Structure formats: C-alpha cells, structure tokens
PDB file of C-alpha atoms and ligand atoms in Angstrom:
ATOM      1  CA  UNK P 149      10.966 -33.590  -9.410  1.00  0.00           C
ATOM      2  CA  UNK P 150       9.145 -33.680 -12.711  1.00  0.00           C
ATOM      3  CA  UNK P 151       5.769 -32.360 -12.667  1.00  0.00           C
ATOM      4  CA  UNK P 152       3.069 -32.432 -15.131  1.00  0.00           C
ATOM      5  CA  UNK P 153       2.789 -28.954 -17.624  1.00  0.00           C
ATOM      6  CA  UNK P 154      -0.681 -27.756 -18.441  1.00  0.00           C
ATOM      7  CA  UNK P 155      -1.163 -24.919 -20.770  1.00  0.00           C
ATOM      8  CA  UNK P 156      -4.642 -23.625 -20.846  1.00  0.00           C
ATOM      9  CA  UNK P 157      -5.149 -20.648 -23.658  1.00  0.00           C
ATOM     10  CA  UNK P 158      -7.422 -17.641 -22.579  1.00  0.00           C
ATOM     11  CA  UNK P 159     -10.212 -16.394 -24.938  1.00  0.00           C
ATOM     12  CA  UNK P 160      -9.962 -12.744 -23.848  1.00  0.00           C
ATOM     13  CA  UNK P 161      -8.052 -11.761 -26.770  1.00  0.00           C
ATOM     14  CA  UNK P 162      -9.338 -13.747 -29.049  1.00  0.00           C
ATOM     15  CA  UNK P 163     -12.220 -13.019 -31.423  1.00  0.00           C
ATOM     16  CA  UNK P 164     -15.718 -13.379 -29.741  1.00  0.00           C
ATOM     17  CA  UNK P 165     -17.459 -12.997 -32.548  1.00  0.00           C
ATOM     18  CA  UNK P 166     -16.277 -16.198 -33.719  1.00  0.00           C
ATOM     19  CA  UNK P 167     -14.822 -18.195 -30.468  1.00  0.00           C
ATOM     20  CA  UNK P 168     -15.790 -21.832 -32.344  1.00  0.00           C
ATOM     21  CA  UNK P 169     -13.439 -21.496 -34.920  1.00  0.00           C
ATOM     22  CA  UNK P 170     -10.601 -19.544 -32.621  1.00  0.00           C
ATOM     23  CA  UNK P 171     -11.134 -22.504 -29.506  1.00  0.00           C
ATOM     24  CA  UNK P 172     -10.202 -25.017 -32.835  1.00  0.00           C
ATOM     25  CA  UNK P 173      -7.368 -23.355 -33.539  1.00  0.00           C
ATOM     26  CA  UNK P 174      -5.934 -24.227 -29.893  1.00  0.00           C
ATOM     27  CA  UNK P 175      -7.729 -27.349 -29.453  1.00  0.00           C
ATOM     28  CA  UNK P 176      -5.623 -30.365 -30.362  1.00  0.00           C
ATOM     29  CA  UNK P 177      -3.163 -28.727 -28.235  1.00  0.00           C
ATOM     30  CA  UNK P 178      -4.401 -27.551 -25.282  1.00  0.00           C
ATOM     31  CA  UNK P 179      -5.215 -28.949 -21.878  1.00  0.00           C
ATOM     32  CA  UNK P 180      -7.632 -26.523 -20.809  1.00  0.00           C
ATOM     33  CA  UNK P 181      -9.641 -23.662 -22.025  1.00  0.00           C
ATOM     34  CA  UNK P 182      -9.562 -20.492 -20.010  1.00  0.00           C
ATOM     35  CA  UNK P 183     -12.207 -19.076 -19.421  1.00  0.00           C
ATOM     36  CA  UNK P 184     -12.518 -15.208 -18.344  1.00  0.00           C
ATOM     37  CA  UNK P 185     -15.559 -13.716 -16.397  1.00  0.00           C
ATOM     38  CA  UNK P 186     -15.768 -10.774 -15.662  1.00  0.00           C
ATOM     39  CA  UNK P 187     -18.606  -8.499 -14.232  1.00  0.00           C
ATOM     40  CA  UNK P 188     -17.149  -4.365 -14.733  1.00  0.00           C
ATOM     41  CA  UNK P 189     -18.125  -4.643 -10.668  1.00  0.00           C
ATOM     42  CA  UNK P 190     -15.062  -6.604  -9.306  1.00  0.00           C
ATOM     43  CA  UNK P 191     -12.604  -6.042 -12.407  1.00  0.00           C
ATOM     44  CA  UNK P 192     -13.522  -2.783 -14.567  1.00  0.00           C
ATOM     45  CA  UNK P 193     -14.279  -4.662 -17.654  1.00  0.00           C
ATOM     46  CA  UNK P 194     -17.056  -7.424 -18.591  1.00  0.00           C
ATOM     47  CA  UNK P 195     -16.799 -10.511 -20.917  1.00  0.00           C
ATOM     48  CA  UNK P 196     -19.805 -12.976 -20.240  1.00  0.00           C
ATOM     49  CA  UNK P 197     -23.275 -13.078 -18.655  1.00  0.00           C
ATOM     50  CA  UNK P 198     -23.576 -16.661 -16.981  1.00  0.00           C
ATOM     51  CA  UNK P 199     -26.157 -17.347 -20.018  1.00  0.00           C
ATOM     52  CA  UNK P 200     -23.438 -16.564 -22.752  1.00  0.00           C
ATOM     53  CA  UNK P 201     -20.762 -17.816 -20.847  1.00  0.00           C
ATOM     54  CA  UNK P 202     -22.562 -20.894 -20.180  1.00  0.00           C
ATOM     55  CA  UNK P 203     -22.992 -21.251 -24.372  1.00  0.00           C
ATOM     56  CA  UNK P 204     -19.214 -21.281 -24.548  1.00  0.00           C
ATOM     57  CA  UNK P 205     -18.900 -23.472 -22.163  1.00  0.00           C
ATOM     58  CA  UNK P 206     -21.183 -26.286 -23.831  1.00  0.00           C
ATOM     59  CA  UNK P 207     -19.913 -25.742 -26.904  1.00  0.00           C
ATOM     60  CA  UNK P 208     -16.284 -25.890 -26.061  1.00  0.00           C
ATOM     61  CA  UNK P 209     -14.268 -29.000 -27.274  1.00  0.00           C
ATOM     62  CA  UNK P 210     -11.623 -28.360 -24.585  1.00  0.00           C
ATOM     63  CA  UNK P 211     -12.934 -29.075 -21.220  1.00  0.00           C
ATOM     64  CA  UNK P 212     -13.224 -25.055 -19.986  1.00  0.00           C
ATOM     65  CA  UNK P 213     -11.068 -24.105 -16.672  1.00  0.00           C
ATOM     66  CA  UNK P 214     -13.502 -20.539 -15.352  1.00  0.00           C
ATOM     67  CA  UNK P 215     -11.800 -17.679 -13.424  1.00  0.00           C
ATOM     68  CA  UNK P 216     -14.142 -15.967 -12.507  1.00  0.00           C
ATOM     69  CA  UNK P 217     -13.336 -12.506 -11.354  1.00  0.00           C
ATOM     70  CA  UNK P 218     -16.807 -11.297 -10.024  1.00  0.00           C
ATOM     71  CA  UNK P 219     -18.355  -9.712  -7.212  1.00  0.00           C
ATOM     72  CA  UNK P 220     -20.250 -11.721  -4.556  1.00  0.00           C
ATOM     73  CA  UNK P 221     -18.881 -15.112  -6.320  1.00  0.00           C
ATOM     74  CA  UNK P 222     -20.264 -17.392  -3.686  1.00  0.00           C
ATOM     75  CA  UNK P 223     -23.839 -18.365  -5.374  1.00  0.00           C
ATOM     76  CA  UNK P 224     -22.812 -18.300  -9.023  1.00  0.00           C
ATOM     77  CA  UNK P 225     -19.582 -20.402  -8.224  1.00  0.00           C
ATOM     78  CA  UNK P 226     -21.434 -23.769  -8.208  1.00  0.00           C
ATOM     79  CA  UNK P 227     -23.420 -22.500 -11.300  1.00  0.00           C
ATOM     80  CA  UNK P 228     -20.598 -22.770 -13.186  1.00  0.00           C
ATOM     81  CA  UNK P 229     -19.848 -26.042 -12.166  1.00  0.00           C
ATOM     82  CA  UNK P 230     -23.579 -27.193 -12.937  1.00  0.00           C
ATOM     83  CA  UNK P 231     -22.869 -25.840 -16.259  1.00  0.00           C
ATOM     84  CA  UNK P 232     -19.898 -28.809 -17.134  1.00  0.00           C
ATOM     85  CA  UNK P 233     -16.219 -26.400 -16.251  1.00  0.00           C
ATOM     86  CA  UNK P 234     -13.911 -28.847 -15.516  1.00  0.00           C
ATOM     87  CA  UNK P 235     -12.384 -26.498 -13.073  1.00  0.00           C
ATOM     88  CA  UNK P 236     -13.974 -23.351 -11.647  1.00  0.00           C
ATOM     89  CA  UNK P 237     -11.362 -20.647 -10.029  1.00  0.00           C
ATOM     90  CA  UNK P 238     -13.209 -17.974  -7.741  1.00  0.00           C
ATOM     91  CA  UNK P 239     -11.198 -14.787  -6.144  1.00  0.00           C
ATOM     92  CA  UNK P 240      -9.899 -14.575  -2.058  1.00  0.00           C
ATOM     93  CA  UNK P 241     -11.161 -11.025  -1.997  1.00  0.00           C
ATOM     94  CA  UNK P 242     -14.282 -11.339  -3.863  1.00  0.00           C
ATOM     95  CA  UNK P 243     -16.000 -14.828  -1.979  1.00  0.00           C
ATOM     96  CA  UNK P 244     -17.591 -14.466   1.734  1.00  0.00           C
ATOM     97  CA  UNK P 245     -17.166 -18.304   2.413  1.00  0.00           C
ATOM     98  CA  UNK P 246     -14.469 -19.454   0.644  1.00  0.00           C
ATOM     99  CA  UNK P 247     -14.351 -23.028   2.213  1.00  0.00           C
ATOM    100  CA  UNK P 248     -17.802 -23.371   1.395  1.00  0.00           C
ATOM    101  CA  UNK P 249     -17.799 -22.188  -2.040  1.00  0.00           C
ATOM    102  CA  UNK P 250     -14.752 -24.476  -2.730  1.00  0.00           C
ATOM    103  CA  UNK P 251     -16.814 -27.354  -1.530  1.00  0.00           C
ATOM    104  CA  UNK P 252     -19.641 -27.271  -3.514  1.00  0.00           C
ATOM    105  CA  UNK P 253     -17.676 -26.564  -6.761  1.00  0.00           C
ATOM    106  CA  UNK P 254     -16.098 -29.959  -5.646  1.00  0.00           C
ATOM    107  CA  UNK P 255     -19.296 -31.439  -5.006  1.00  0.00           C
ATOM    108  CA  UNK P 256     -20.538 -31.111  -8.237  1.00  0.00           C
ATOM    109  CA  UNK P 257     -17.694 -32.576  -9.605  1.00  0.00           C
ATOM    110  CA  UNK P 258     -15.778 -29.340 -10.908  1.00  0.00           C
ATOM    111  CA  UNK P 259     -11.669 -28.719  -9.744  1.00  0.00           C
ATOM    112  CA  UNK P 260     -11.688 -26.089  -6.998  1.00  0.00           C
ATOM    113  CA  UNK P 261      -9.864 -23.040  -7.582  1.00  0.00           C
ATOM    114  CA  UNK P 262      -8.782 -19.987  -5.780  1.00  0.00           C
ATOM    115  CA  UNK P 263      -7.268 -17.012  -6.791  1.00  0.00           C
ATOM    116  CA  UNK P 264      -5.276 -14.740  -5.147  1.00  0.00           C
ATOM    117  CA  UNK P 265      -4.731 -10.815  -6.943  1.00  0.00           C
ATOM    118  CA  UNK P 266      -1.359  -9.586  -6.962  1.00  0.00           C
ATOM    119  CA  UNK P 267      -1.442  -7.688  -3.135  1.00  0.00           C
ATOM    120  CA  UNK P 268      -2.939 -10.885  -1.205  1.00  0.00           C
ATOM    121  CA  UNK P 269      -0.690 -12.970   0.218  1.00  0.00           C
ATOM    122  CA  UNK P 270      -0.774 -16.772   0.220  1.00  0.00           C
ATOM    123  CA  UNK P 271       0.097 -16.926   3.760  1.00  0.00           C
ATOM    124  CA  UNK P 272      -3.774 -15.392   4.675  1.00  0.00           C
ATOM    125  CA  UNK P 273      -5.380 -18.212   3.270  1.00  0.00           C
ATOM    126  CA  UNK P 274      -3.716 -21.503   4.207  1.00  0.00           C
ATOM    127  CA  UNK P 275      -6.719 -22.741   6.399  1.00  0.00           C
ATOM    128  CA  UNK P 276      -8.310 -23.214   2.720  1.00  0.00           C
ATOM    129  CA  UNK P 277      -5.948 -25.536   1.499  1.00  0.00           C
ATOM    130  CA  UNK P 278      -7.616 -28.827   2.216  1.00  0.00           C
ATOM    131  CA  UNK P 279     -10.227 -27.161  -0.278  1.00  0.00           C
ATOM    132  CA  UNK P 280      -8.547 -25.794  -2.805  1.00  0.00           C
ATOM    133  CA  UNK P 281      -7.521 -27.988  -6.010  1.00  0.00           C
ATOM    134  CA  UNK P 282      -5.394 -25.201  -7.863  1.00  0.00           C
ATOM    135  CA  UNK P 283      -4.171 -22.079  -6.731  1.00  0.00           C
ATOM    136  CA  UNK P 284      -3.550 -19.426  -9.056  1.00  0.00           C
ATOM    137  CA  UNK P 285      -1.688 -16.297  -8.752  1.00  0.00           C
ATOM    138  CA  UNK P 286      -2.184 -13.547 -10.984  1.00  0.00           C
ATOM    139  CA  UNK P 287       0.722 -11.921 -12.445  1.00  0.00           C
ATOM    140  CA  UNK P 288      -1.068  -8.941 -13.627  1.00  0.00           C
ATOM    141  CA  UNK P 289      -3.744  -7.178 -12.222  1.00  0.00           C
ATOM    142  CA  UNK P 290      -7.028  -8.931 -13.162  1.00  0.00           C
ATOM    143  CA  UNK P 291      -9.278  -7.366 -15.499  1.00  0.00           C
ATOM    144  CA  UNK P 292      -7.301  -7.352 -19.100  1.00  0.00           C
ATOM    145  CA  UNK P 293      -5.317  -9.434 -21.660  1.00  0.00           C
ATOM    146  CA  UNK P 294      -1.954  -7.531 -22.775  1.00  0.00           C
ATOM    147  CA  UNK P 295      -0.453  -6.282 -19.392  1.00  0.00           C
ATOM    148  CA  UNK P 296       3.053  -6.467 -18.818  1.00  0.00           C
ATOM    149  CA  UNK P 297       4.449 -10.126 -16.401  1.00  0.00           C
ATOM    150  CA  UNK P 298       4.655  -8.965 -12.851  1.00  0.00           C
ATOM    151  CA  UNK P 299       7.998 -10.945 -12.176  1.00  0.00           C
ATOM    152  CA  UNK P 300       7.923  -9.576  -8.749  1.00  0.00           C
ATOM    153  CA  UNK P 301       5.028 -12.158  -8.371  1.00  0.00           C
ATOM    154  CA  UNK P 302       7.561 -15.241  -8.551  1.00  0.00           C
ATOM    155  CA  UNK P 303       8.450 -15.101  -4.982  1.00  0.00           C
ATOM    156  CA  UNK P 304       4.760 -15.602  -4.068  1.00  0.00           C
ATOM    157  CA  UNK P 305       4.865 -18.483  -6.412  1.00  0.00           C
ATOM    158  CA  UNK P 306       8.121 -20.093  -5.184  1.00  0.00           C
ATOM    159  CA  UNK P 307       6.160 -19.707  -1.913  1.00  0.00           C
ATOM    160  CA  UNK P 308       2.958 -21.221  -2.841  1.00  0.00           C
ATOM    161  CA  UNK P 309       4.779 -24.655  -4.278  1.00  0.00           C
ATOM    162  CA  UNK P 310       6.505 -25.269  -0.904  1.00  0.00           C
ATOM    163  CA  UNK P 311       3.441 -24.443   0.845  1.00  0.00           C
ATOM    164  CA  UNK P 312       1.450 -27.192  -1.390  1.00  0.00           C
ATOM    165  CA  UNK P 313       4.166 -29.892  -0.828  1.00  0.00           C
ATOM    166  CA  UNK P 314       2.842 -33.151  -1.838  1.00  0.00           C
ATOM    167  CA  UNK P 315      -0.553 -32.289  -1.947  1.00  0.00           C
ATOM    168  CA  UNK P 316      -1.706 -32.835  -5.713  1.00  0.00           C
ATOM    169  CA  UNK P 317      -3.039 -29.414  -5.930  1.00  0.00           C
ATOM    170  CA  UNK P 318      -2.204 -27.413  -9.645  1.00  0.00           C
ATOM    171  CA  UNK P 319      -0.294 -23.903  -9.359  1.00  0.00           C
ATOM    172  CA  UNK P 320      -1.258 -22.090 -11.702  1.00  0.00           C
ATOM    173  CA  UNK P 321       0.107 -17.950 -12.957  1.00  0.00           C
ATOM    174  CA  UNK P 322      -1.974 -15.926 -15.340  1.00  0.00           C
ATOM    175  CA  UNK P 323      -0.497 -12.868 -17.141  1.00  0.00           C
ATOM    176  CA  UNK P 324       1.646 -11.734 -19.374  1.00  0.00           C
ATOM    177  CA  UNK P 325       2.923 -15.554 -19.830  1.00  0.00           C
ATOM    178  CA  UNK P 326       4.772 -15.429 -22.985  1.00  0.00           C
ATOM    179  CA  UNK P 327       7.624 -17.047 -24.498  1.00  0.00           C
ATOM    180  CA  UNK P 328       9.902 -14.321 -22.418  1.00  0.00           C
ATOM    181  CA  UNK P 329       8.422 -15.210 -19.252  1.00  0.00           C
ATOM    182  CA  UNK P 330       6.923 -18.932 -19.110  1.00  0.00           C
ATOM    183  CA  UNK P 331      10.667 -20.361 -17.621  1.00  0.00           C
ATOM    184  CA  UNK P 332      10.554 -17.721 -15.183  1.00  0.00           C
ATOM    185  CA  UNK P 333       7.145 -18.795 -13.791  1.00  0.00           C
ATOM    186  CA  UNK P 334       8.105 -22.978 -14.574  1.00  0.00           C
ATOM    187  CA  UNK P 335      11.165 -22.046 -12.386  1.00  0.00           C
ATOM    188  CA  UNK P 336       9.230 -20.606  -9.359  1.00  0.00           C
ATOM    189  CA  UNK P 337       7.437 -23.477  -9.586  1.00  0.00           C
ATOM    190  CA  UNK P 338       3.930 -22.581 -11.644  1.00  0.00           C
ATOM    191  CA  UNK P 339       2.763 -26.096 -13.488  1.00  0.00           C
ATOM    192  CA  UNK P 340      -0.262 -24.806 -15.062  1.00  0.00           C
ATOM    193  CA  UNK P 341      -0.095 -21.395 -17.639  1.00  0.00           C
ATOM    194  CA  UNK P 342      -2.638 -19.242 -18.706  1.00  0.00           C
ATOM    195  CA  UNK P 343      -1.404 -17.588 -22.028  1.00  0.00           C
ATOM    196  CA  UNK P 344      -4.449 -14.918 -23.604  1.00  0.00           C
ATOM    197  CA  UNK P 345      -2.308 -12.805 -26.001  1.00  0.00           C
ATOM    198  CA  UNK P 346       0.762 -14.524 -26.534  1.00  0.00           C
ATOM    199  CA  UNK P 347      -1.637 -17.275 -28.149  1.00  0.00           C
ATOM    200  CA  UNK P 348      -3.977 -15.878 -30.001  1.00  0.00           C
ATOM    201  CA  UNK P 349      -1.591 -12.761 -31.168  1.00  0.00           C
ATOM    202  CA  UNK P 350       0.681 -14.820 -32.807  1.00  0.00           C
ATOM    203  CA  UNK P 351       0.617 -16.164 -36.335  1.00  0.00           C
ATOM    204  CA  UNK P 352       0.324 -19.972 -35.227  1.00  0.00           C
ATOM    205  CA  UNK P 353      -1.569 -19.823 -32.086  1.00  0.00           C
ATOM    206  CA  UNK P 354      -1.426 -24.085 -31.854  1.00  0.00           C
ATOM    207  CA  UNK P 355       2.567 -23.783 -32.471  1.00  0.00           C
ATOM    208  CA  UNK P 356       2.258 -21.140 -29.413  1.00  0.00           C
ATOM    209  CA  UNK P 357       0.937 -23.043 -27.330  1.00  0.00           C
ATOM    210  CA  UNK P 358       3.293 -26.138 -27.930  1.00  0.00           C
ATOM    211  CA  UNK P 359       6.353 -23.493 -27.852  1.00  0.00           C
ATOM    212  CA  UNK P 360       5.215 -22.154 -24.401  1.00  0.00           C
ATOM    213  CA  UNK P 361       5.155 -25.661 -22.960  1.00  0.00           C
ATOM    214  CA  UNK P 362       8.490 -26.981 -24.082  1.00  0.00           C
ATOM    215  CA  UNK P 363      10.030 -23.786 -22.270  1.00  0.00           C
ATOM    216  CA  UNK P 364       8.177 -24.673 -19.479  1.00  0.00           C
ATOM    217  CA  UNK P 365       9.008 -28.307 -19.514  1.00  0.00           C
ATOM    218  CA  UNK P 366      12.430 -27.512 -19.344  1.00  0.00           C
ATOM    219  CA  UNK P 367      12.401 -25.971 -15.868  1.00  0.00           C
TER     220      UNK P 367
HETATM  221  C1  DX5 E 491      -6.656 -11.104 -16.825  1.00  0.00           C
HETATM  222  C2  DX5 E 491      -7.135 -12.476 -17.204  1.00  0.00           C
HETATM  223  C3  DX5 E 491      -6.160 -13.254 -17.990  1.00  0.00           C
HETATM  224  C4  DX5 E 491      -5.846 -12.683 -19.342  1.00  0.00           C
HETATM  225  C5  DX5 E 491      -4.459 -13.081 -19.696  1.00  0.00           C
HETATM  226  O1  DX5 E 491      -7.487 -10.567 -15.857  1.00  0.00           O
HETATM  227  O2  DX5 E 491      -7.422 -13.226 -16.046  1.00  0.00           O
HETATM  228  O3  DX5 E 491      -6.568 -14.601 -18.113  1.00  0.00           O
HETATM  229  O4  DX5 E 491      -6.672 -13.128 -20.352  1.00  0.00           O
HETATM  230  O5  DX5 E 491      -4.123 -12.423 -20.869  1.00  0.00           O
HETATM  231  P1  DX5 E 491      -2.604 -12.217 -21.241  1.00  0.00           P
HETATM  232  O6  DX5 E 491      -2.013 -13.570 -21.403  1.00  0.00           O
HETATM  233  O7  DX5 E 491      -2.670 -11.432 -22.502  1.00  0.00           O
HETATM  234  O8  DX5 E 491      -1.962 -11.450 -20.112  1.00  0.00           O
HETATM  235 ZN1   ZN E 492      -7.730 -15.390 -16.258  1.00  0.00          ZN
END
C-alpha cells in the first residue's frame, strides 16, 4: 500500500526571536508547520499565548498544523481554528468533550486532531474515531524538543494504522524523529512526522527535511 508522507517541522527548537526567517528556511519543503502550545499547566514548559501564537500563525507561509498541549483545551480548540491552522491537534487527557471539541475544529474548517501521551492507550478512545482526522502519538513525553525516540511507542502505532483501516485519517508520531528513527516509525505505519531538532539542529534544515522523507518513503 503506498501512502502519502507528510513531514511537518516543529518550531520549538528553532529561534523565536526570529521564526520568519527560520519557517523560510523549511518552507519550500515542508507540508506542514508544527506548531507547539504549551501552557507550563498541562506540560511544564510554555511557548505561546493564543495572541502570539495566533501572530505566527498568520504570518506563516506553511499552512500551521497546532498541538496544543494545554489544560482545559475544549474552548480555545476552535480558537485556533478561527485563527486559519489547517489542522488543530488537542490532547485525550487534557479535553472534557472530546467529540465535541473535534467537531467544531471541523466545523470551522480546520483537520481534527487528537493526541494521545505516551501511557494512553488507543484502544480507550475508539468511539472518537468518526471525529478524529489525524491521530498522533507522541513518542516522547510532551513538553520538550531534544528527548530521546520512545521506540517502545511503535507497537501503539502499528496498532493505531490497523485500527484506522481505510478511513483517510493521518497518523502522525512526534519525538525524537530523526534520521535514526523516521523508518522505524514509517514501518509501524506513522505517515505524517513531526521533526523539531533534527531540523532545525542541523546545518541544512530544508535538506533535513527532504532526507527524513525519503527514509520514510521507503517503508
Ligand atoms: C514535544 C513537542 C514536539 C517537539 C519535538 O512536546 O510536541 O513537537 O517539538 O521535538 P523533537 O523533534 O526535538 O523531539
Ligand atoms: Zn508537538
């Protein structure tokens, strides 16, 4: 079966100070821009406010893909689709209503996303899936850039794809994907990569990006 790659580059690690010119360097490249939120209330760090996260978001040139790893997601959720994501991701464990919450994202027009952290299983949240337009399992522990691929993650993954069938909903892994682990993840069956420091850590982060998706292209 040959399914379609998307690699979508993750600001965290890049330099905020100057996000314009470090989104161009991935930009020609890229499918999606990944977008971080967090709130130091459900992950112990923080990135954006919705106002500054909204800025990034308008002045993107990528269309921006938002996980957004915050407490009490439900109300902001749509927000962020108001604001023009393409696709915005919201936590299992952090949403009251997740079938809700999934809809209205979709009813604005955004790709509905949900997010499972690296203890919650799949299997507790199939009721969702007639909601959900990507699922994406984290391979680290949300909350920073650097940590070390949680390979032990890949059964969950392998799980996920035969749970989604034919449905044409996106898998997508986020952590530690790097040039030593993006096959793994293509071979459990992940389509869709989030890559923070492999990108914008290395010398060429546009030659990154197109290196990551050959590797996973050949899964
Ligand atoms: C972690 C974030 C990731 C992070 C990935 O909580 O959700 O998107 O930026 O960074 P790397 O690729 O460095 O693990
Ligand atoms: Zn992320």
């Amino acid at each position: 079966m040959s399914i379609d790659i998307r690699i979508t580059p993750s600001i965290l690690n890049a330099d905020f100070s100057n996000l314009q010119s470090e989104i161009a360097k991935i930009a020609t490249v890229s499918d999606l821009l990944h977008l971080d939120v967090m709130d130091n209330v459900f992950v112990p760090n923080f990135t954006f406010d919705f106002e500054s996260a909204s800025k990034v978001i308008k002045e993107s040139s990528l269309p921006v893909d938002a996980h957004l790893m915050v407490a009490d997601v439900d109300q902001i959720a749509p927000a962020y689709a108001q604001a023009g994501c393409a696709s915005v991701t919201i936590h299992a464990e952090a949403t009251k209503d997740i079938s809700a919450t999934l809809r209205a994202i979709r009813k604005i027009g955004a790709r509905s996303g949900l997010a499972l952290k690296p203890a919650t299983q799949i299997e507790d949240y199939l009721d969702f899936i007639d909601d959900v337009d990507m699922f994406l399992i984290m391979t680290v522990e949300p909350g920073f850039g650097g940590q070390k691929f949680m390979t032990d993650m890949m059964s969950k993954v392998s799980r996920t794809r035969a749970i989604i069938g034919s449905r044409p909903i996106w898998l997508q892994v986020d952590g530690g994907v790097s040039v030593e682990t993006i096959e793994i993840a293509a071979d459990a069956g992940a389509d869709t990569f989030v890559a923070g420091s492999a990108v914008f850590n290395a010398q060429d982060p546009a030659a990154m990006v197109t290196a990551l998706r050959e590797l996973a292209s050949k899964s």
